[in-house]
Coordinates of C-alpha atoms in Angstrom, one line a residue:
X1 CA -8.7 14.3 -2.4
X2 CA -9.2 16.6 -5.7
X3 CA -10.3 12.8 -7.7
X4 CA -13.8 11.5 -8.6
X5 CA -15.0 8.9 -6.9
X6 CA -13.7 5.5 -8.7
X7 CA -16.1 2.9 -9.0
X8 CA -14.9 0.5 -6.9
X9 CA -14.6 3.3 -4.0
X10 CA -18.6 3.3 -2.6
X11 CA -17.1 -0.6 -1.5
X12 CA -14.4 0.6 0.1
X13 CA -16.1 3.7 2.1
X14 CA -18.1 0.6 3.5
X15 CA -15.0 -1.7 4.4
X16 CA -12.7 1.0 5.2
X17 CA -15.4 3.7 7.0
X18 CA -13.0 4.2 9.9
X19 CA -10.1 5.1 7.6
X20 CA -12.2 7.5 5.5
X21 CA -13.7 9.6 8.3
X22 CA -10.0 9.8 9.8
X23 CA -8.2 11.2 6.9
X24 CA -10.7 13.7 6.2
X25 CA -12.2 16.9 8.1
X26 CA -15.6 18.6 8.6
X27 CA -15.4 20.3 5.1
X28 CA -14.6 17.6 2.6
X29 CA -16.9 15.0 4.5
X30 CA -19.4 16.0 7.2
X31 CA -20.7 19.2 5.6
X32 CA -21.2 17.1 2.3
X33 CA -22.9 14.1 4.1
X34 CA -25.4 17.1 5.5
X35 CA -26.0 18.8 2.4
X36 CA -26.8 14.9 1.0
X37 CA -29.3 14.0 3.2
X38 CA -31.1 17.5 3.2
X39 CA -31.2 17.3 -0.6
X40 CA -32.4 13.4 -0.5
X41 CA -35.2 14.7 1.9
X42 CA -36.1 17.5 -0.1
X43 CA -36.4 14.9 -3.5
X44 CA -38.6 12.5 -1.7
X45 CA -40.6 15.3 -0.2
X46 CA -41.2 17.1 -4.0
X47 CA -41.7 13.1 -5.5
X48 CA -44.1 12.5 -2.7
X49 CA -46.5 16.1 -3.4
X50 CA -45.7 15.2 -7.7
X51 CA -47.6 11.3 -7.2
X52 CA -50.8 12.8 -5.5
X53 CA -51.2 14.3 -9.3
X54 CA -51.1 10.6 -10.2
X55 CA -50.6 11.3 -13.9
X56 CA -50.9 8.2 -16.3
X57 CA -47.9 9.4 -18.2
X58 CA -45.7 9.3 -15.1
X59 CA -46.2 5.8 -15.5
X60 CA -45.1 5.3 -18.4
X61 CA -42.0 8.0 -17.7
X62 CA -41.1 5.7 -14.8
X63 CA -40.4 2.7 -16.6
X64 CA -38.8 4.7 -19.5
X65 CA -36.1 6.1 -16.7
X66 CA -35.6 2.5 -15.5
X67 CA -34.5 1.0 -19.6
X68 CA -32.5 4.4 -19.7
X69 CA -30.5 3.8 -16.3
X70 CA -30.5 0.2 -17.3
X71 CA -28.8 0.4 -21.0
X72 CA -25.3 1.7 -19.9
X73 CA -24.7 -1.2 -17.3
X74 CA -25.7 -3.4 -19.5
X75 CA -23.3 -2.2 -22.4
X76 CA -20.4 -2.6 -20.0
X77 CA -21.5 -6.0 -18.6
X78 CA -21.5 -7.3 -22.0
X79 CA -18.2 -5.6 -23.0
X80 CA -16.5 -6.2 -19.8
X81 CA -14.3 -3.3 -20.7
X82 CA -14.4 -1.1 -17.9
X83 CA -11.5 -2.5 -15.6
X84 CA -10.1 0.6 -13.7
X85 CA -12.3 3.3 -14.8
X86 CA -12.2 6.5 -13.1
X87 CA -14.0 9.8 -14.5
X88 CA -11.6 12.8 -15.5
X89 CA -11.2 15.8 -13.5
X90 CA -12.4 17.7 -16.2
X91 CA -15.8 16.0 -15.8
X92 CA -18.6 17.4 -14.9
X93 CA -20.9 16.2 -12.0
X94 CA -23.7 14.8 -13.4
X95 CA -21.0 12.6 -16.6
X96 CA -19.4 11.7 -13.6
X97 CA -22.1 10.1 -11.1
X98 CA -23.4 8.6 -14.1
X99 CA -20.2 7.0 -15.3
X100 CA -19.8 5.5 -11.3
X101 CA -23.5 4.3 -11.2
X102 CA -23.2 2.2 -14.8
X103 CA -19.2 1.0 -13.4
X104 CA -20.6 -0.6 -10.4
X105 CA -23.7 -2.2 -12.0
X106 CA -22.3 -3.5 -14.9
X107 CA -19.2 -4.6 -13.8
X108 CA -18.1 -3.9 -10.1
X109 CA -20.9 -6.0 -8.6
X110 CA -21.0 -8.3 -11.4
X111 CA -17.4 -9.4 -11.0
X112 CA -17.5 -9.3 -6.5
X113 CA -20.6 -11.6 -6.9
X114 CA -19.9 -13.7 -10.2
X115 CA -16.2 -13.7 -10.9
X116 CA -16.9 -12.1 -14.5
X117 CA -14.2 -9.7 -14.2
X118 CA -13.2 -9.0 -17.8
X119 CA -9.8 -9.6 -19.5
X120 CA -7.9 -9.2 -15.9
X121 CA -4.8 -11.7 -16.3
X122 CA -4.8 -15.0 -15.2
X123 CA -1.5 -15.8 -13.2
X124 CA -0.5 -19.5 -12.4
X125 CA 0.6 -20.0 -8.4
X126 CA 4.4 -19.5 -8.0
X127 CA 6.6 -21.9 -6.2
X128 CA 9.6 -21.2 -4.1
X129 CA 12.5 -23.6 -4.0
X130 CA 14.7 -23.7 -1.0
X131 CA 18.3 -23.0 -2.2
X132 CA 20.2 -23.7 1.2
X133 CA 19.3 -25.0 4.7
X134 CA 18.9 -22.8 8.1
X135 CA 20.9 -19.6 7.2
X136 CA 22.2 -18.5 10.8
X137 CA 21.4 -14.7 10.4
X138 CA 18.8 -12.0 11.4
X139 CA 16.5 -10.1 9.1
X140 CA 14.3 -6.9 10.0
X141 CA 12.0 -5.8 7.5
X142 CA 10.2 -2.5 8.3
X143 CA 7.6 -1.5 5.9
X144 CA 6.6 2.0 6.2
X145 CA 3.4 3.7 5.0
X146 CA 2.9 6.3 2.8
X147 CA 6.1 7.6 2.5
X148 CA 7.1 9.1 -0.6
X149 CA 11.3 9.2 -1.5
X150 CA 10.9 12.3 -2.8
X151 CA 10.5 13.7 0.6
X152 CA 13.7 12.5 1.9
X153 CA 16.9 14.2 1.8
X154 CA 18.1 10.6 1.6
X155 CA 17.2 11.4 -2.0
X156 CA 18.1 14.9 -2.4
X157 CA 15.1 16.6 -1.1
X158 CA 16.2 20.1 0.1
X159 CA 15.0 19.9 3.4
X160 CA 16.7 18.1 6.0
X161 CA 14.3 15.6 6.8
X162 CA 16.5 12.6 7.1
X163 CA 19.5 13.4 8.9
X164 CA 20.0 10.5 10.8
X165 CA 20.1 8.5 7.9
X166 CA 22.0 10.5 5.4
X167 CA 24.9 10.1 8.3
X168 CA 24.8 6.3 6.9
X169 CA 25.5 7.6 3.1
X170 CA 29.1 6.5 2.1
X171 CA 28.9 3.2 3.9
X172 CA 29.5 0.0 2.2
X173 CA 26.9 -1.7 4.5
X174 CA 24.4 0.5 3.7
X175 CA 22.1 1.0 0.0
X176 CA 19.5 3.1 -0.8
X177 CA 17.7 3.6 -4.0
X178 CA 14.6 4.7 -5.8
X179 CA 11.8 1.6 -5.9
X180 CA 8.4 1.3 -7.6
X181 CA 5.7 0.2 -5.1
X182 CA 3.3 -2.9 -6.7
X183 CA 0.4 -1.0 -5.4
X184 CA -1.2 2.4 -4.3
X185 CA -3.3 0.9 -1.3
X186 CA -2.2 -0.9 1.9
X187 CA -4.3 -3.5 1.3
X188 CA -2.6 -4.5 -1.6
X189 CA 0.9 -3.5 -1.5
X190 CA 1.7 -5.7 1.7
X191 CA 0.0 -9.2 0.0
X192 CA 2.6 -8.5 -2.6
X193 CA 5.6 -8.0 -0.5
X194 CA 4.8 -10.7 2.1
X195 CA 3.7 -13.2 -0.8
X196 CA 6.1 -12.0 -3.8
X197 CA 3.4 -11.2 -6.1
X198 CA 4.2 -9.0 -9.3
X199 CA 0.5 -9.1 -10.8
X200 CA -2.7 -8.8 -10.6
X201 CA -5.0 -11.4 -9.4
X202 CA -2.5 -13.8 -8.0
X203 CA -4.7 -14.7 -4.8
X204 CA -4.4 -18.6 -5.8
X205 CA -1.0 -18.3 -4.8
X206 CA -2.0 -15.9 -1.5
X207 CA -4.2 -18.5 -0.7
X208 CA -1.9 -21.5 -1.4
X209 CA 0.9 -19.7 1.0
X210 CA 3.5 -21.4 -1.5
X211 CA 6.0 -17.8 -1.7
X212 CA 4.2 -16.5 2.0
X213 CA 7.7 -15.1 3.3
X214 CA 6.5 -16.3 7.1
X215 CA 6.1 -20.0 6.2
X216 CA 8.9 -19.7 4.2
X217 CA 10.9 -18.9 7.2
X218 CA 9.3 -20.9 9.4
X219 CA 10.2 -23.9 7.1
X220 CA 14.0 -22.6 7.6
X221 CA 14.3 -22.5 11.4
X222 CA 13.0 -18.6 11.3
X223 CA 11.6 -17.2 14.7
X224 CA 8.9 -15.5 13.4
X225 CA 7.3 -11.9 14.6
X226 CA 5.1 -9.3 13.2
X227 CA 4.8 -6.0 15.3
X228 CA 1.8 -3.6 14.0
X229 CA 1.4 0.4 15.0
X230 CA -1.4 0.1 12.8
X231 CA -5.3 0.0 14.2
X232 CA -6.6 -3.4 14.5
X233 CA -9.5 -2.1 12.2
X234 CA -7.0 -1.2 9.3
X235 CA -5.2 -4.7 10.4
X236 CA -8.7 -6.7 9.7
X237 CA -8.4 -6.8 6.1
X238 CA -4.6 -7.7 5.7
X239 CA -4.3 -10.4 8.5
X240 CA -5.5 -13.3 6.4
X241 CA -3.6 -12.2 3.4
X242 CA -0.2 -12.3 4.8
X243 CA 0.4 -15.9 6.8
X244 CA -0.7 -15.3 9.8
X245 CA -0.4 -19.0 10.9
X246 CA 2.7 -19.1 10.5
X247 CA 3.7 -16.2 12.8
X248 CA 5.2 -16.8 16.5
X249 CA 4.4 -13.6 17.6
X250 CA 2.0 -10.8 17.0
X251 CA 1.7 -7.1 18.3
X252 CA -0.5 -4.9 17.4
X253 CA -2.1 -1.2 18.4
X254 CA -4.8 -3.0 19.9
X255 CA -3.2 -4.0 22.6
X256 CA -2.4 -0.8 24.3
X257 CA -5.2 0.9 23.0
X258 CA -8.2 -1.2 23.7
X259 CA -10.0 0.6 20.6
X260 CA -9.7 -1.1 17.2
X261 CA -10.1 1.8 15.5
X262 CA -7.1 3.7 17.1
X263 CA -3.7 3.3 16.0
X264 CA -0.7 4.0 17.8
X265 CA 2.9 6.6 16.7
X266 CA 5.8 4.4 16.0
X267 CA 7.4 3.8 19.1
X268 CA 5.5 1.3 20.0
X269 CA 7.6 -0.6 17.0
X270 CA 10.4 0.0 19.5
X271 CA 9.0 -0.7 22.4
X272 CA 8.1 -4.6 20.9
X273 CA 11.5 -4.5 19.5
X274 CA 13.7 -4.2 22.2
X275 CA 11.7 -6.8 24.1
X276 CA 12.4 -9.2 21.9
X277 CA 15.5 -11.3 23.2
X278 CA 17.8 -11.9 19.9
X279 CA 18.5 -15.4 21.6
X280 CA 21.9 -16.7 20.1
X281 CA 20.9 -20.0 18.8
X282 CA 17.8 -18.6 17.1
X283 CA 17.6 -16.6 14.0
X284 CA 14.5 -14.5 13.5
X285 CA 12.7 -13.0 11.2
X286 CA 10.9 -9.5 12.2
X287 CA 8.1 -7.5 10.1
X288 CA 7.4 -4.4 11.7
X289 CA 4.6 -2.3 10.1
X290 CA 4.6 1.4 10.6
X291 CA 1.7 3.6 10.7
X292 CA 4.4 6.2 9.0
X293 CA 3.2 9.0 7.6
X294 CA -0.5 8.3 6.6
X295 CA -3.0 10.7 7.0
X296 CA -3.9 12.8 9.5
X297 CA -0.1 13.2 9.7
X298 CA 0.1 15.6 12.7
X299 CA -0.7 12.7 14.9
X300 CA 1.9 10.4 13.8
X301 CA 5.0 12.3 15.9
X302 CA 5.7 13.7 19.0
X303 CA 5.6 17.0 19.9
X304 CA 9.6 17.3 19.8
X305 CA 9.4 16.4 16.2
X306 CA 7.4 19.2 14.8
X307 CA 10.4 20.9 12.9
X308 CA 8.8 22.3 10.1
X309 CA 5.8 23.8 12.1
X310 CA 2.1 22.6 11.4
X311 CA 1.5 25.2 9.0
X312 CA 1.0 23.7 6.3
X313 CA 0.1 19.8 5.1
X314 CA 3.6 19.5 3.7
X315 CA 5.3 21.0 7.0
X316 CA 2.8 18.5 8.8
X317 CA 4.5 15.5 6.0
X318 CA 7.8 16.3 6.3
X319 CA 7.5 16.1 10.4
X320 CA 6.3 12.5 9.6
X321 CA 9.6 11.8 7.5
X322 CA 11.6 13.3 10.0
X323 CA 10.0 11.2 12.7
X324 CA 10.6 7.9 10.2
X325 CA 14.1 8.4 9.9
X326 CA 14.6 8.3 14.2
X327 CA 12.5 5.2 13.9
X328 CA 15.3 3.8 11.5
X329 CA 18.4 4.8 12.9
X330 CA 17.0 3.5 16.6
X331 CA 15.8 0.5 15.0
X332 CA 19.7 -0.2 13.3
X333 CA 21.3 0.6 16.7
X334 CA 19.0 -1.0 18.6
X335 CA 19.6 -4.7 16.6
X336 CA 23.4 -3.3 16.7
X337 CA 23.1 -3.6 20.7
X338 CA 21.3 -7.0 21.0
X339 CA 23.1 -9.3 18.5
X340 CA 26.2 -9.9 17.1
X341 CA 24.9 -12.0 14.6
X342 CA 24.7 -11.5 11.2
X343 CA 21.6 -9.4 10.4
X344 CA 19.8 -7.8 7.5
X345 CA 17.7 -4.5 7.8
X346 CA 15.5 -4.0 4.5
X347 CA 12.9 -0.8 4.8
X348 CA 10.5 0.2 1.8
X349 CA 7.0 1.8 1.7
X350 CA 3.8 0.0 1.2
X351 CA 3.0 2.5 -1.2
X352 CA 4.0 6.9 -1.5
X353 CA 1.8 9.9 -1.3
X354 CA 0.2 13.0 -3.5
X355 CA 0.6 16.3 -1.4
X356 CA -1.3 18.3 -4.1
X357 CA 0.2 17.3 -7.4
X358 CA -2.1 17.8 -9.8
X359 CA -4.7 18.8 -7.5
X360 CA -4.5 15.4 -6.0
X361 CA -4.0 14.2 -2.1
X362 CA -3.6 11.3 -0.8
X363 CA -3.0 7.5 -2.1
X364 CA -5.3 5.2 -4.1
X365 CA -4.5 6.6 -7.8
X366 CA -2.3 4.4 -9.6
X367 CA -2.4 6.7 -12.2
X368 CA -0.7 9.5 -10.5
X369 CA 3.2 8.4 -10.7
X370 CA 4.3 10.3 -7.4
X371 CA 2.2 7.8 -5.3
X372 CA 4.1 4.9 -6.6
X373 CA 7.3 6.4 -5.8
X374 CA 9.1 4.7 -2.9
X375 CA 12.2 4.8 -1.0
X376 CA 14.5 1.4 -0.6
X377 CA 17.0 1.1 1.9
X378 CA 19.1 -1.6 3.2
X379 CA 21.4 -1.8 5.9
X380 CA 23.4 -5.0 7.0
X381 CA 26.2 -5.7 9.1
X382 CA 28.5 -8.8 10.4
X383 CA 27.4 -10.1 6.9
X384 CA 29.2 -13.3 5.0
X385 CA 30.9 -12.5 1.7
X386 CA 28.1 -13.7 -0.5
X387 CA 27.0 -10.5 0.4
X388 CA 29.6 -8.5 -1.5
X389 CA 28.1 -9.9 -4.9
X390 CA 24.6 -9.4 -3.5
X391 CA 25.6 -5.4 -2.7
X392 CA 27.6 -5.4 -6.1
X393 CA 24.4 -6.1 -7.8
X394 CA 22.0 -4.1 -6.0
X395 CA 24.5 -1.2 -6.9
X396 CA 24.3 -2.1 -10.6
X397 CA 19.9 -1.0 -10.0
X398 CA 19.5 2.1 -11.7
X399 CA 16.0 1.1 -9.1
X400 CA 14.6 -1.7 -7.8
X401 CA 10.8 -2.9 -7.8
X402 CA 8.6 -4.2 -4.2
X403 CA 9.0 -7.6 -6.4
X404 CA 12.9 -7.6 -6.3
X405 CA 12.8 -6.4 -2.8
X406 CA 10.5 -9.4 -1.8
X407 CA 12.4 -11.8 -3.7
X408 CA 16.1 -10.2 -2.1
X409 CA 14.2 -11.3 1.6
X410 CA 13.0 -14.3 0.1
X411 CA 16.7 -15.4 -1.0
X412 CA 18.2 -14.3 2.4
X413 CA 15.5 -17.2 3.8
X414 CA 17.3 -19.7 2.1
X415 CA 14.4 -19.4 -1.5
X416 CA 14.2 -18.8 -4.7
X417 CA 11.0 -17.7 -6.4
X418 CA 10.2 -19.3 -9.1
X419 CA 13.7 -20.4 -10.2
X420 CA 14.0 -16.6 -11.5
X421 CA 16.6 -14.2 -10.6
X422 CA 16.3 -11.6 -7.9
X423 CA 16.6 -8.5 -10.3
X424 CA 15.3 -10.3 -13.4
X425 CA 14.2 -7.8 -15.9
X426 CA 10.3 -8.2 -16.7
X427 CA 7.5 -5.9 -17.3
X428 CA 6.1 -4.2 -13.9
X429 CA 2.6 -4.0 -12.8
X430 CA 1.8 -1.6 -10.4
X431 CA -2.2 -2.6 -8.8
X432 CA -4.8 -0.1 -7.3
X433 CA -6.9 -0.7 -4.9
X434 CA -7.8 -3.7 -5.6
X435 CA -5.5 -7.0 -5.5
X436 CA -7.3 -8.8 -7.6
X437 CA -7.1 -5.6 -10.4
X438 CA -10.8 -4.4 -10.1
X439 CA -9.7 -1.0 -9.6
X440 CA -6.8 -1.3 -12.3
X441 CA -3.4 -1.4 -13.0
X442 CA -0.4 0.1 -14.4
X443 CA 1.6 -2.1 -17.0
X444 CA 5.1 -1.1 -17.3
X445 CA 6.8 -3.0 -20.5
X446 CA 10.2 -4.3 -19.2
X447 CA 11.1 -2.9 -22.8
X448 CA 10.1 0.7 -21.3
X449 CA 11.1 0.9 -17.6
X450 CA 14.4 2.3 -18.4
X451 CA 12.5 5.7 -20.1
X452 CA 9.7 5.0 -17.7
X453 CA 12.2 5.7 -14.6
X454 CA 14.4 8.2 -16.0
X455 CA 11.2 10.5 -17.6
X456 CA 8.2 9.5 -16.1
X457 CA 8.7 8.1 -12.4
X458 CA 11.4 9.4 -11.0
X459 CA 11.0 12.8 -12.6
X460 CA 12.9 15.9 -10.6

């Protein structure tokens, strides 16, 4: 993906194998895991024919290499410095491997077995506070995956990859704008949404479910469902993280596939959807998770949506957007067919995309500011007049954060996080790959986001 290898990334090949093989080809993977093994071979086989020699000073040499290899690790354990490192590009091979061997010794494995994980922030457990009983409406969230605004005509992109959805431009019902993601990895990002985190290391308050927006609607006569076109696999290690207790119903790829490691194109979002009843005396609250426009991405649309070719990697993208924004507008007319209540639609991404920038592909980099860029858009109709003055100050965003979007559905459930307002100004964190920060983060200064969003994020 035209990075080094990060230091926490050896742990996620292991926990994420199925995703890693998927997103690349025989090239970048296969041919490299060959050469590997050949070359490891060969080293053994020329150690093995150097010990017949038995040579008293390769005694001594041996335990010379081992204090060498040892020294580095143990500068970084004791400095606990080294949160987030990734080698430069400009790097060469052998700095590089090194810099990744010393990371995970001195402080990756240190801090996944010990807890010593440096000067990573210590948050105290947020609270919600209900702020009124049973609100008698509907609200869809749909988080997409790996969708980049920048990519969306929505947003001025000059290909027409949203037309659907630019038809809705204009509208008083309907808002879009620009949105900083809290994190570059699935795993992450949807912990924060569904739990209202805006840090690092907040599991206490994952784990206490206090701001879990699923018990939070449960608590305020919610009917609660979360629909999946994910793999069951990629599913594994974000089920326990997002309040699965407190869910009514569940749907997942799994169920059609029979094969956890297969995930399924986004109609089977619909397909759940429009099973659902929309009872009149219930209000629900829907998740629906996309599998979007990850990688591979020409096996995330149909056939009929291949309008910019497969050419190229970006033709093969912009199908994916294309396909998103038929997924949206169904999803808004479908709801628009089955209730006449008053209903919310909310959409972000879990996180954007590099498509070559800097050499780079793919998501992961926090560093890279293209793959925090994300679209927001919400669309709501049959709506009381409270929200007038919520659309009057969603229009006053220059952007909005996956914070203020979590806290916006947290409000519409009846709570308010943390006694704090919904588009409170504060510094903005945006987490790698880890939720607890292993992998760093991104600190925004609330004094800077202004600069930050007109220079640096949301650059033309």
């Amino acid at each position: 993906f035209g990075m080094w290898i990060a230091p926490l990334e050896p742990y996620l090949f292991f926990t994420h194998i199925d995703e890693t093989f998927k997103s690349l080809d025989f090239q970048t993977i296969y041919f490299p895991t060959i050469l590997f093994f050949l070359t490891s071979v060969s080293l053994i086989f020329i150690k093995y024919q150097f010990s017949k020699f038995n040579l008293k000073a390769n005694r001594y040499a041996k335990y010379i290499l081992i204090v060498l290899l040892l020294i580095q690790p143990a500068i970084i354990f004791i400095k606990q410095k080294q949160i987030g490192y990734r080698a430069q590009k400009s790097d060469f091979i052998l700095k590089s491997s090194w810099k990744l061997f010393s990371n995970n010794f001195g402080f990756m494995i240190p801090c996944k077995l010990f807890g010593r994980c440096g000067d990573i922030p210590q948050e105290k457990i947020k609270h919600a506070y209900k702020i009124f009983e049973n609100p008698n409406i509907n609200i869809i969230f749909i988080i997409g995956e790996s969708l980049r605004e920048k990519n969306m005509s929505l947003f001025g992109y000059p290909l027409p990859t949203t037309p659907s959805l630019n038809q809705y431009k204009g509208r008083k019902n309907f808002i879009f704008k620009k949105a900083i993601s809290s994190a570059v990895f699935t795993d992450v990002s949807l912990p924060c949404l569904l739990n209202c985190l805006d840090k690092p290391n907040e599991m206490n308050t994952v784990l206490s479910k206090n701001t879990n927006l699923f018990k939070l609607a449960k608590e305020n006569n919610f009917t609660t469902i979360f629909i999946s076109a994910q793999s069951h696999d990629a599913l594994n290690s974000i089920t326990n993280n997002i309040g699965l207790p407190y869910i009514d119903t569940y749907h997942e790829s799994f169920e059609e596939t029979k094969n956890i490691y297969k995930e399924l194109q986004d109609s089977f979002l619909l397909k759940n959807l429009k099973k659902i009843p929309f009872e009149k005396e219930k209000n629900y609250f829907i998740v629906l998770h996309q599998s979007g426009s990850h990688s591979p991405y020409n096996n995330k649309y149909p056939d009929s949506f291949n309008k910019f070719s497969n050419k190229t990697l970006i033709d093969q993208y912009n199908n994916t957007v294309l396909y998103t924004d038929f997924i949206l507008d169904d999803i808004i007319k479908t709801v628009r067919q089955k209730t006449q209540k008053p209903t919310y639609i909310i959409f972000t991404s879990d996180h954007a995309e590099s498509l070559g920038e800097h050499g780079i592909y793919g998501h992961g980099n926090y560093r890279e500011t293209i793959q925090h860029q994300v679209p927001f858009i919400l669309y709501a109709y049959g709506t009381p007049s409270t929200f007038n003055l919520l659309y009057s100050k969603l229009q006053k965003q220059h952007f909005v954060t996956h914070n203020n979007i979590s806290k916006l559905v947290a409000y519409l459930l009846g709570y308010e996080i943390d006694h704090e307002k919904i588009f409170k100004r504060k510094d903005v964190y945006v987490i790698g790959k880890d939720i607890n920060g292993l992998d760093g983060y991104l600190l925004i200064k609330k004094e800077d986001l202004y600069s930050y969003h007109k220079k640096k994020v949301f650059k033309p």
